[in-house]
Amino acid sequence: PRTGGSAFAELCHMYLTEEIVYENDTFSWLVPKEFDNGLLDVITFRKLPSWLMSYNLSELISETYDPKDFHKFKTIRENTKAGKVTYNGKWYYVDEVFGEKLKCIVFNNTIAIKQETLLQDFDDMLQSLYGRSTESYQLPHKFKKLKYPKFMLSKKDIENIYKNNPIWTTTESKIYG
């Protein structure tokens, strides 16, 4: 799972079918609320190192992956450690690809659903907006167990990833505190 978007979508379709006014499968959902513009932006989000690892490794297996192709794995590992994603066949820093979308988040009109606490955050949103709760804490979406080679990120790698992506870093610190 990259940001829990598929699971969030299923939860919204289960609990907010009447309230959804706009869906954007790449970044956010809008649901009505008595607010400045009558809409509230609800996003799913994940901490950068785990999102980056998931994104790049899922891109690896979305193609025809040959486990014997160590060069491709090494390229992905090195670019991940640098804080880069593959986009249109080239490597870019995460901020170069997603930075403009991140800058569009207006935090006083946004609820962030964190992937690490997806069910609790969704239930909190449901309670605060509509005064109701999910009936059970079972995620309707079954995360696929992806089989791909893995690697670890060192503390230095993680610091480098954040340093190379200041827009994501700022957004993440606003969401996670």
Coordinates of C-alpha atoms in Angstrom, one line a residue:
P1 CA 0.0 0.0 0.0
R2 CA 1.3 3.4 -0.9
T3 CA -0.9 5.7 1.0
G4 CA -3.9 3.5 1.8
G5 CA -5.9 5.1 -1.0
S6 CA -7.6 1.9 -2.1
A7 CA -8.6 1.0 1.4
F8 CA -9.8 4.6 2.0
A9 CA -11.8 4.5 -1.2
E10 CA -13.6 1.3 0.0
L11 CA -14.3 2.8 3.4
C12 CA -15.7 6.0 1.8
H13 CA -17.9 3.9 -0.5
M14 CA -19.1 1.9 2.5
Y15 CA -19.8 4.8 4.9
L16 CA -20.0 8.0 2.8
T17 CA -21.9 7.0 -0.4
E18 CA -24.3 10.0 -0.1
E19 CA -21.6 12.5 0.9
I20 CA -18.9 12.0 -1.8
V21 CA -19.0 14.8 -4.3
Y22 CA -15.7 14.3 -6.0
E23 CA -13.1 11.6 -6.4
N24 CA -9.5 11.9 -7.4
D25 CA -7.7 8.6 -7.3
T26 CA -4.3 10.2 -7.3
F27 CA -4.6 12.5 -4.3
S28 CA -7.7 13.4 -2.5
W29 CA -11.4 13.1 -1.9
L30 CA -13.8 16.0 -1.2
V31 CA -16.8 15.6 1.1
P32 CA -19.3 18.2 2.0
K33 CA -19.1 20.1 5.3
E34 CA -20.3 23.4 6.5
F35 CA -16.9 25.1 6.0
D36 CA -15.4 28.1 4.1
N37 CA -16.2 26.8 0.7
G38 CA -18.7 24.1 1.7
L39 CA -16.1 21.4 1.0
L40 CA -13.5 19.7 3.0
D41 CA -10.4 18.1 1.4
V42 CA -9.7 14.6 2.8
I43 CA -6.3 13.2 1.9
T44 CA -4.5 9.9 2.6
F45 CA -0.8 10.3 3.5
R46 CA 2.2 8.2 4.5
K47 CA 5.6 8.9 5.9
L48 CA 8.1 9.5 3.0
P49 CA 10.6 6.7 3.6
S50 CA 8.0 3.9 3.7
W51 CA 5.9 5.6 0.9
L52 CA 9.0 5.9 -1.3
M53 CA 10.1 2.3 -0.8
S54 CA 6.6 1.1 -1.5
Y55 CA 6.2 3.3 -4.6
N56 CA 9.5 2.3 -6.2
L57 CA 9.3 -1.4 -5.4
S58 CA 5.7 -1.6 -6.6
E59 CA 6.8 0.1 -9.8
L60 CA 9.5 -2.5 -10.1
I61 CA 7.0 -5.4 -9.9
S62 CA 4.4 -3.7 -12.0
E63 CA 6.6 -4.3 -15.0
T64 CA 7.9 -7.7 -15.9
Y65 CA 10.4 -8.2 -13.2
D66 CA 13.3 -10.6 -13.6
P67 CA 14.7 -11.4 -10.2
K68 CA 18.0 -12.1 -11.9
D69 CA 18.2 -8.5 -13.1
F70 CA 20.3 -7.2 -10.2
H71 CA 21.2 -4.0 -12.1
K72 CA 17.6 -2.9 -12.1
F73 CA 17.2 -3.7 -8.4
K74 CA 20.4 -1.8 -7.6
T75 CA 19.2 1.2 -9.7
I76 CA 15.9 1.3 -7.7
R77 CA 17.7 0.9 -4.4
E78 CA 20.2 3.7 -5.1
N79 CA 17.5 6.1 -6.4
T80 CA 15.2 5.3 -3.4
K81 CA 18.1 6.1 -1.0
A82 CA 18.5 9.4 -2.8
G83 CA 14.8 10.2 -2.4
K84 CA 13.8 9.7 -6.1
V85 CA 10.9 8.1 -7.9
T86 CA 10.6 6.8 -11.4
Y87 CA 8.3 8.9 -13.5
N88 CA 7.8 8.6 -17.3
G89 CA 10.9 6.4 -17.5
K90 CA 13.2 8.8 -15.7
W91 CA 14.3 9.4 -12.1
Y92 CA 13.2 12.6 -10.2
Y93 CA 13.2 13.7 -6.6
V94 CA 9.7 13.1 -5.1
D95 CA 9.2 16.9 -4.8
E96 CA 9.8 17.4 -8.5
V97 CA 6.9 15.0 -9.3
F98 CA 4.5 15.6 -6.4
G99 CA 5.6 18.9 -4.9
E100 CA 3.0 21.1 -6.6
K101 CA 0.2 18.8 -5.4
L102 CA 1.6 18.9 -1.9
K103 CA 1.8 22.7 -2.0
C104 CA -2.0 22.8 -2.8
I105 CA -2.9 21.3 0.5
V106 CA -4.7 24.0 2.5
F107 CA -4.3 22.7 6.0
N108 CA -7.3 24.5 7.6
N109 CA -9.6 22.8 5.1
T110 CA -7.9 19.4 5.2
I111 CA -8.3 16.2 7.1
A112 CA -5.3 13.9 6.7
I113 CA -5.9 10.2 7.0
K114 CA -2.6 8.6 7.9
Q115 CA -1.9 5.2 6.4
E116 CA -0.3 4.0 9.6
T117 CA -3.6 4.7 11.5
L118 CA -6.0 4.5 8.7
L119 CA -9.0 3.0 10.5
Q120 CA -8.8 5.2 13.6
D121 CA -8.3 8.4 11.5
F122 CA -11.3 7.4 9.3
D123 CA -13.5 6.7 12.3
D124 CA -12.4 10.0 13.9
M125 CA -13.4 11.9 10.7
L126 CA -16.7 10.1 10.5
Q127 CA -17.4 11.0 14.1
S128 CA -16.5 14.7 13.7
L129 CA -18.2 15.3 10.4
Y130 CA -21.3 13.1 10.7
G131 CA -21.6 12.0 14.3
R132 CA -21.5 8.3 13.4
S133 CA -18.9 5.6 13.6
T134 CA -17.7 2.6 11.6
E135 CA -19.5 -0.5 12.8
S136 CA -16.3 -2.5 13.2
Y137 CA -12.6 -1.9 12.8
Q138 CA -12.1 -4.3 10.0
L139 CA -10.5 -3.0 6.9
P140 CA -12.6 -4.0 3.9
H141 CA -9.6 -3.8 1.5
K142 CA -7.2 -6.7 1.6
F143 CA -3.7 -5.4 1.1
K144 CA -1.8 -7.6 -1.4
K145 CA 1.3 -9.2 -0.1
L146 CA 3.7 -8.1 -2.8
K147 CA 6.7 -10.3 -3.4
Y148 CA 9.7 -8.3 -4.4
P149 CA 13.2 -8.0 -3.2
K150 CA 13.6 -5.7 -0.2
F151 CA 16.3 -3.6 1.2
M152 CA 16.8 -1.5 4.4
L153 CA 17.2 2.2 4.6
S154 CA 19.9 3.5 7.1
K155 CA 19.4 6.5 9.3
K156 CA 21.7 8.4 6.9
D157 CA 19.6 7.3 3.9
I158 CA 16.4 8.5 5.6
E159 CA 18.0 11.9 6.5
N160 CA 19.1 12.2 2.9
I161 CA 15.6 11.3 1.6
Y162 CA 14.0 14.1 3.7
K163 CA 16.8 16.6 2.9
N164 CA 16.3 16.1 -0.9
N165 CA 12.5 16.5 -0.6
P166 CA 11.8 19.6 1.6
I167 CA 8.2 20.1 0.3
W168 CA 7.2 16.5 1.3
T169 CA 9.1 16.9 4.6
T170 CA 7.2 20.1 5.5
T171 CA 3.9 18.6 4.6
E172 CA 4.6 15.5 6.6
S173 CA 5.6 17.4 9.7
K174 CA 2.3 19.4 9.5
I175 CA 0.4 16.1 9.3
Y176 CA 2.3 14.1 11.8
G177 CA 3.5 16.9 14.1

